[in-house]
PDB file of C-alpha atoms and ligand atoms in Angstrom:
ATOM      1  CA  UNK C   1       2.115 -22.539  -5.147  1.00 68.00           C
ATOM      2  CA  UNK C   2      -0.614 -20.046  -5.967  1.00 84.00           C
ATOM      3  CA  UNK C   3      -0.863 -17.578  -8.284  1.00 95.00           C
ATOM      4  CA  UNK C   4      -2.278 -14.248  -6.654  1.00 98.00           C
ATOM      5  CA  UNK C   5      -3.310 -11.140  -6.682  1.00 98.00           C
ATOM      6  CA  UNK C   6      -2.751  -7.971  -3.695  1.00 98.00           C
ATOM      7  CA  UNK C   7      -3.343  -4.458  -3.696  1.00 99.00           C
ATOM      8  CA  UNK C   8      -0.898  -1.891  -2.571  1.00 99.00           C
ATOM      9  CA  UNK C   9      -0.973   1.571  -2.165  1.00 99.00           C
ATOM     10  CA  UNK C  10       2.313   4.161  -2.946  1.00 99.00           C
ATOM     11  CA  UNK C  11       2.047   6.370  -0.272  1.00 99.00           C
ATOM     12  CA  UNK C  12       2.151  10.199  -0.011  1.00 99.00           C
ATOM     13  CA  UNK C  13       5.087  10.508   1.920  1.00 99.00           C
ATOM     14  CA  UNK C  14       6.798   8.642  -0.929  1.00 99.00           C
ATOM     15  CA  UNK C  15       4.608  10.443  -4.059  1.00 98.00           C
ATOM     16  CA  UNK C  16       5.747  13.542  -2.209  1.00 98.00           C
ATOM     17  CA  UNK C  17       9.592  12.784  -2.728  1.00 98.00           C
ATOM     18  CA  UNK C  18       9.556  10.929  -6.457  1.00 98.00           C
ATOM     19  CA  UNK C  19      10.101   7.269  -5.274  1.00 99.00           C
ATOM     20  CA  UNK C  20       7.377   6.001  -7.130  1.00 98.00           C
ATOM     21  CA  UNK C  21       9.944   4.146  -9.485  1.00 98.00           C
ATOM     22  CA  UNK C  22      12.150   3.655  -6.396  1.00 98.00           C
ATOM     23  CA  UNK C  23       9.652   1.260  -4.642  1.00 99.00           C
ATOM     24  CA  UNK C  24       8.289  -0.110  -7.887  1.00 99.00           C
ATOM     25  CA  UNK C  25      11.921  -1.109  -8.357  1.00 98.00           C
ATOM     26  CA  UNK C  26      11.691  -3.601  -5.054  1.00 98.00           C
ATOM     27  CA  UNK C  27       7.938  -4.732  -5.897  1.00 98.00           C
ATOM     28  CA  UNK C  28       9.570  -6.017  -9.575  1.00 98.00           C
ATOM     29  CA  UNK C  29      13.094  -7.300  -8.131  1.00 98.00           C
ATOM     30  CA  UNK C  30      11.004  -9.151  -5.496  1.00 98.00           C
ATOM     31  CA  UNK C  31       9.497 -11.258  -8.480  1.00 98.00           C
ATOM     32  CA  UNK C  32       5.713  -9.132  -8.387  1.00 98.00           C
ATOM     33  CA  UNK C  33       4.461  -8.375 -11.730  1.00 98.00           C
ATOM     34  CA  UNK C  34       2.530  -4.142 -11.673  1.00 98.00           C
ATOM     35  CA  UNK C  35      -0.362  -5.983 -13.471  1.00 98.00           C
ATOM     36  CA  UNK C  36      -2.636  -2.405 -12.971  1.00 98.00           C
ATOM     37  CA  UNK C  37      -1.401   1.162 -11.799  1.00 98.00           C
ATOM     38  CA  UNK C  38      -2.484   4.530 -11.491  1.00 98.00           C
ATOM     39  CA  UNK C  39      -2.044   7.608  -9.627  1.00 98.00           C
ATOM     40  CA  UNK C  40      -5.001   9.269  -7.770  1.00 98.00           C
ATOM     41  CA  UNK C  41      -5.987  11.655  -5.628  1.00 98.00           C
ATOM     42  CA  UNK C  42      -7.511  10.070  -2.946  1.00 98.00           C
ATOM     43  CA  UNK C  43     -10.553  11.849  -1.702  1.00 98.00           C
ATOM     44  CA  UNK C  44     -11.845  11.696   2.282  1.00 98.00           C
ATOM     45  CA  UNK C  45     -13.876   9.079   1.903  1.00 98.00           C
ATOM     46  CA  UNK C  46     -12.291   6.700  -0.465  1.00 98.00           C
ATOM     47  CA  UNK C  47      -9.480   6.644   2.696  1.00 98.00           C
ATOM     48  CA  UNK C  48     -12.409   6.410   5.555  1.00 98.00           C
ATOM     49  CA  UNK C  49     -13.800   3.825   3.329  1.00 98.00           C
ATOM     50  CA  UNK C  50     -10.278   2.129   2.834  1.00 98.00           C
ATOM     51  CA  UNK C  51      -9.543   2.322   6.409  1.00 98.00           C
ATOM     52  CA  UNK C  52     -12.692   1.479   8.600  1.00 98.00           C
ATOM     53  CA  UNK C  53     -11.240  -1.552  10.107  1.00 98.00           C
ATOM     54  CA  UNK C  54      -8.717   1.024  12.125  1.00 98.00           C
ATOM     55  CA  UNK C  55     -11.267   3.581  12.697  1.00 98.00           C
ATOM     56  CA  UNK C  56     -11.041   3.280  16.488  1.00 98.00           C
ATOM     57  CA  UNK C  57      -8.052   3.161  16.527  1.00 98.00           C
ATOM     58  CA  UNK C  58      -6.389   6.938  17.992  1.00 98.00           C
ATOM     59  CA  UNK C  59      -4.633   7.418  14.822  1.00 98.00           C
ATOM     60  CA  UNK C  60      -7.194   7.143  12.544  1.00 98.00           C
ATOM     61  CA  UNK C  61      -7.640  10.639  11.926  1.00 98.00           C
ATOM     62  CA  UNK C  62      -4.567  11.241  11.356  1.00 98.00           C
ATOM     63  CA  UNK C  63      -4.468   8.343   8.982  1.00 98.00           C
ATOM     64  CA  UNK C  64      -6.848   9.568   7.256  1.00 98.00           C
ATOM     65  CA  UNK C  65      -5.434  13.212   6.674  1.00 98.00           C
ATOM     66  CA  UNK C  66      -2.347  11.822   5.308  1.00 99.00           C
ATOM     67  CA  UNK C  67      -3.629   9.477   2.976  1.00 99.00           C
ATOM     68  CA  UNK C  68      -4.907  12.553   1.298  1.00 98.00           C
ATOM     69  CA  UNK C  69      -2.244  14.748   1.806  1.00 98.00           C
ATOM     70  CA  UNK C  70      -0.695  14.210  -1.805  1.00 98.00           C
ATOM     71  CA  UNK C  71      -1.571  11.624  -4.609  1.00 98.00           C
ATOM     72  CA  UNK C  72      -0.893   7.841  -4.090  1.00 99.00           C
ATOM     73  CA  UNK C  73      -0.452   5.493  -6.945  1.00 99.00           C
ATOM     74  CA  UNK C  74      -2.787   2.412  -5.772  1.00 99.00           C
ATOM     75  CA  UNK C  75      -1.836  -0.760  -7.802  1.00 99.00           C
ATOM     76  CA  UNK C  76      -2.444  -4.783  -8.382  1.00 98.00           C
ATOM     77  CA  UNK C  77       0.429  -6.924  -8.051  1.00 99.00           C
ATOM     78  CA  UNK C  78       0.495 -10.467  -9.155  1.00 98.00           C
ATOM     79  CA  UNK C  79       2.710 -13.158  -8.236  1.00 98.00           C
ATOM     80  CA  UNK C  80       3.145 -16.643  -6.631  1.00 98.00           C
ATOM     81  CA  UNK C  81       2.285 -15.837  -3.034  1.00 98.00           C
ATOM     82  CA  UNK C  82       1.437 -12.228  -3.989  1.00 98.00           C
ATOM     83  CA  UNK C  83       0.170 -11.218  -0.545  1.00 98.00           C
ATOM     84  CA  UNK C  84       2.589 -12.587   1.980  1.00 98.00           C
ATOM     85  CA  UNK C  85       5.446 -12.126  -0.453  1.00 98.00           C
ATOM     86  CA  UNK C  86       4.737  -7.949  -0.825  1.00 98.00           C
ATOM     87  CA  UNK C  87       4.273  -8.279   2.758  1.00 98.00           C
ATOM     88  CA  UNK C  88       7.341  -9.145   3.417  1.00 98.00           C
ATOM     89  CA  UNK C  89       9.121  -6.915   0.694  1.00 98.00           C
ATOM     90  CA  UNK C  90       7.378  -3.958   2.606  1.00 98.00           C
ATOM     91  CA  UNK C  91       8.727  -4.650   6.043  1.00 98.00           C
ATOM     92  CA  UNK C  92       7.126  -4.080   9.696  1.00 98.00           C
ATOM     93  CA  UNK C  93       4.696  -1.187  10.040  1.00 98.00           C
ATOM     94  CA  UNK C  94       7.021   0.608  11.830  1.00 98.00           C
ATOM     95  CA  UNK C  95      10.072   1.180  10.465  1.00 98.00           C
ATOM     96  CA  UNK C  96      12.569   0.921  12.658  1.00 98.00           C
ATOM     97  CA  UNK C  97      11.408  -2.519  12.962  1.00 98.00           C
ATOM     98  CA  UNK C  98      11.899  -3.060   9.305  1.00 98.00           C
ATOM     99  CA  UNK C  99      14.470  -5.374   8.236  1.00 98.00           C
ATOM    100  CA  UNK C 100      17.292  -4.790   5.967  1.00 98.00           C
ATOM    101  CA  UNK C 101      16.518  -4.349   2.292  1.00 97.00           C
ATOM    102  CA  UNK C 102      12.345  -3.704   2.733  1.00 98.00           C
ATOM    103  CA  UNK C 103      10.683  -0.873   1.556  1.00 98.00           C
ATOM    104  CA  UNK C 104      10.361   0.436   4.876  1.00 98.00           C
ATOM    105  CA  UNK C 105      13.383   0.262   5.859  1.00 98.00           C
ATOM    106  CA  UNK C 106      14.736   1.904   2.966  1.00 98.00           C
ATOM    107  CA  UNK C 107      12.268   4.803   2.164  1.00 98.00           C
ATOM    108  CA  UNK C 108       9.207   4.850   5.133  1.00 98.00           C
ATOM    109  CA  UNK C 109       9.804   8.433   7.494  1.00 98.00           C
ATOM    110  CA  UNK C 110       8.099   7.013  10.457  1.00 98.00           C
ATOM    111  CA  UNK C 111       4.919   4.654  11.807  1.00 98.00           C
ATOM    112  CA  UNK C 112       2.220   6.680  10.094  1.00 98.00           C
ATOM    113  CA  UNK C 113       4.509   8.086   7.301  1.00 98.00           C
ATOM    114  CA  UNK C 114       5.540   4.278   5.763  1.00 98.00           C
ATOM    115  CA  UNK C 115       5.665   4.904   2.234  1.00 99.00           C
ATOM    116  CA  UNK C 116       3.377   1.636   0.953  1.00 99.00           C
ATOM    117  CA  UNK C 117       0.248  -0.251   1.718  1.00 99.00           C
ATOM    118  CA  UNK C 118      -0.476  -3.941   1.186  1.00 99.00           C
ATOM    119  CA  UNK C 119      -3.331  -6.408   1.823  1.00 98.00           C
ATOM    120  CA  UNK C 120      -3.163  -9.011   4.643  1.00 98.00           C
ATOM    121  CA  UNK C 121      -5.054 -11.596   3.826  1.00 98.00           C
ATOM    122  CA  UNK C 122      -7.339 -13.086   0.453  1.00 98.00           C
ATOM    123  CA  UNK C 123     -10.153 -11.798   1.373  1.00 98.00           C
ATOM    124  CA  UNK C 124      -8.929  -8.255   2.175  1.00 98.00           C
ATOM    125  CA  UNK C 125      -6.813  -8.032  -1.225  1.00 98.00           C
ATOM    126  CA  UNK C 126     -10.173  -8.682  -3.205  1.00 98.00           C
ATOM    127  CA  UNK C 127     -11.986  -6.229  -1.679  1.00 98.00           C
ATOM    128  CA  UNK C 128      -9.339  -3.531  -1.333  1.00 98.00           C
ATOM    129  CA  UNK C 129      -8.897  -4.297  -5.392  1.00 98.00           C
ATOM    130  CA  UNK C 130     -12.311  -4.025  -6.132  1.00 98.00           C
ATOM    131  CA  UNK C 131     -12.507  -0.437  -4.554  1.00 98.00           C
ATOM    132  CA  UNK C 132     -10.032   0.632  -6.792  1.00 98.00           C
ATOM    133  CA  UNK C 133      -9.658  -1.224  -9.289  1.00 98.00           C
ATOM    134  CA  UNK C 134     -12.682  -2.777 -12.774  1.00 97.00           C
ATOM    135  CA  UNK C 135     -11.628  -5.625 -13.524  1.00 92.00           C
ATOM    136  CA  UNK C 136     -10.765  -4.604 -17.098  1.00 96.00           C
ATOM    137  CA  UNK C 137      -8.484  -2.188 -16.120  1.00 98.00           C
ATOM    138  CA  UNK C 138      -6.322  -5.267 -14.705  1.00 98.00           C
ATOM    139  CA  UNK C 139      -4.098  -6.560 -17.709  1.00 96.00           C
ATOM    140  CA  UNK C 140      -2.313  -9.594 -16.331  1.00 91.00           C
TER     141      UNK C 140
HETATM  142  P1  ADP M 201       0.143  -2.221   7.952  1.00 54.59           P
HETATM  143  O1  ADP M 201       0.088  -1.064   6.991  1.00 54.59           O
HETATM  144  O2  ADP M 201       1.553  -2.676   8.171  1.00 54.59           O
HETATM  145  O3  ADP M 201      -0.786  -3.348   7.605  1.00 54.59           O
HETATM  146  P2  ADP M 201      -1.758  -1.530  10.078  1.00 54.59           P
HETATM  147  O4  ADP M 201      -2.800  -2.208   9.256  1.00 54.59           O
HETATM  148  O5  ADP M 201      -1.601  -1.938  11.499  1.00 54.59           O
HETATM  149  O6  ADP M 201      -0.300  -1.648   9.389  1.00 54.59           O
HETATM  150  O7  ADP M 201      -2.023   0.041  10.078  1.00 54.59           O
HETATM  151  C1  ADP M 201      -2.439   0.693   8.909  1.00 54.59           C
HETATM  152  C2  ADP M 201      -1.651   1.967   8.760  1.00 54.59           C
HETATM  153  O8  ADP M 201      -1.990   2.849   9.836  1.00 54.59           O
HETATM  154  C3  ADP M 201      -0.128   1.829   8.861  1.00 54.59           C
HETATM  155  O9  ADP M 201       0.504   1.394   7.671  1.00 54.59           O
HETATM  156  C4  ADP M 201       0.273   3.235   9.232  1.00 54.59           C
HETATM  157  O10 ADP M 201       0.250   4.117   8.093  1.00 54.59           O
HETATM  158  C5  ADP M 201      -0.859   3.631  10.179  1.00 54.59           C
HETATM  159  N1  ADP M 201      -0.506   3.344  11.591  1.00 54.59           N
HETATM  160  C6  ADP M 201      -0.459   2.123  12.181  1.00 54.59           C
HETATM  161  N2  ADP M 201      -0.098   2.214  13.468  1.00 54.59           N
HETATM  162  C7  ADP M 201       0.088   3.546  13.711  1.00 54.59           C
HETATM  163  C8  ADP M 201       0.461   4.312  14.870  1.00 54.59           C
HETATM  164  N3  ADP M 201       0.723   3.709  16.032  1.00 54.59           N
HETATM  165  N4  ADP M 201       0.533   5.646  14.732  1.00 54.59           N
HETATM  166  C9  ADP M 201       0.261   6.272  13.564  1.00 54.59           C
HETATM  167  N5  ADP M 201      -0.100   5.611  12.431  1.00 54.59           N
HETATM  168  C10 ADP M 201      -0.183   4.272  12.504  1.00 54.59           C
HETATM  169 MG1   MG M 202      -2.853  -3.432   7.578  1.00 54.59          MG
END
């Protein structure tokens, strides 16, 4: 198995009602390590940046306003399987597709509104770190 890194993003629907420590509770139970953390205030581009793959897609807009609604706390989590696992932890995109004991399921308000980001793929999760993240500011 492979050691790896993702990227995930704390949401503002979640910032907004204090589970910060609530999510980072399932990330660490899950077996991720928080190897870097911090708490920003996204601006508009930093999200259009973020998001461009979607931006055809009809909700993009909106994604975009809510990403930088309230802060996020954008991380780098590190773990055997890092990307697929925190996939999984998260649950579907849409929560009431989320299974049992995900963060979505637990915390997300709604399809837009789901409380956490994380990378889908390698090559995704290394750029997605890099826009966030130097690499000395990464303590693993
Ligand atoms: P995921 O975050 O699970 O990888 P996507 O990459 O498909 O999901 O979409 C990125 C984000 O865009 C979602 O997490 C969600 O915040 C938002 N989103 C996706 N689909 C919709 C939708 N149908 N309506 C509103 N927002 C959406
Ligand atoms: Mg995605």
């Amino acid at each position: 198995m492979a050691l790896e890194r993702t990227f995930s993003i704390i949401k503002p629907d979640a910032t907004e009602r204090n589970l910060t420590g609530a999510v980072n509770a399932k990330i660490e139970e899950a077996g991720l390590r928080i190897v870097a953390q911090k708490r920003i205030q996204m601006t508009r581009g930093q999200a259009e940046t973020f998001y461009a793959v979607h931006k055809e897609r009809p909700f993009f807009g909106e994604l975009v306003d809510f990403m930088i609604s309230a802060p996020v706390v954008v991380q780098v989590l590190e773990g055997e399987n890092a990307i697929t696992k925190y996939r999984d932890v998260m649950g579907a995109t849409n929560p009431e597709q989320a299974a049992e004991g995900t963060i979505r399921k637990a915390f997300a308000k709604s399809i837009g509104e789901n409380s956490v980001h994380g990378s889908d793929a390698a090559e995704t999760a290394a750029m997605e770190i890099a826009q966030f993240f130097s690499g000395n500011e990464i303590v693993g």
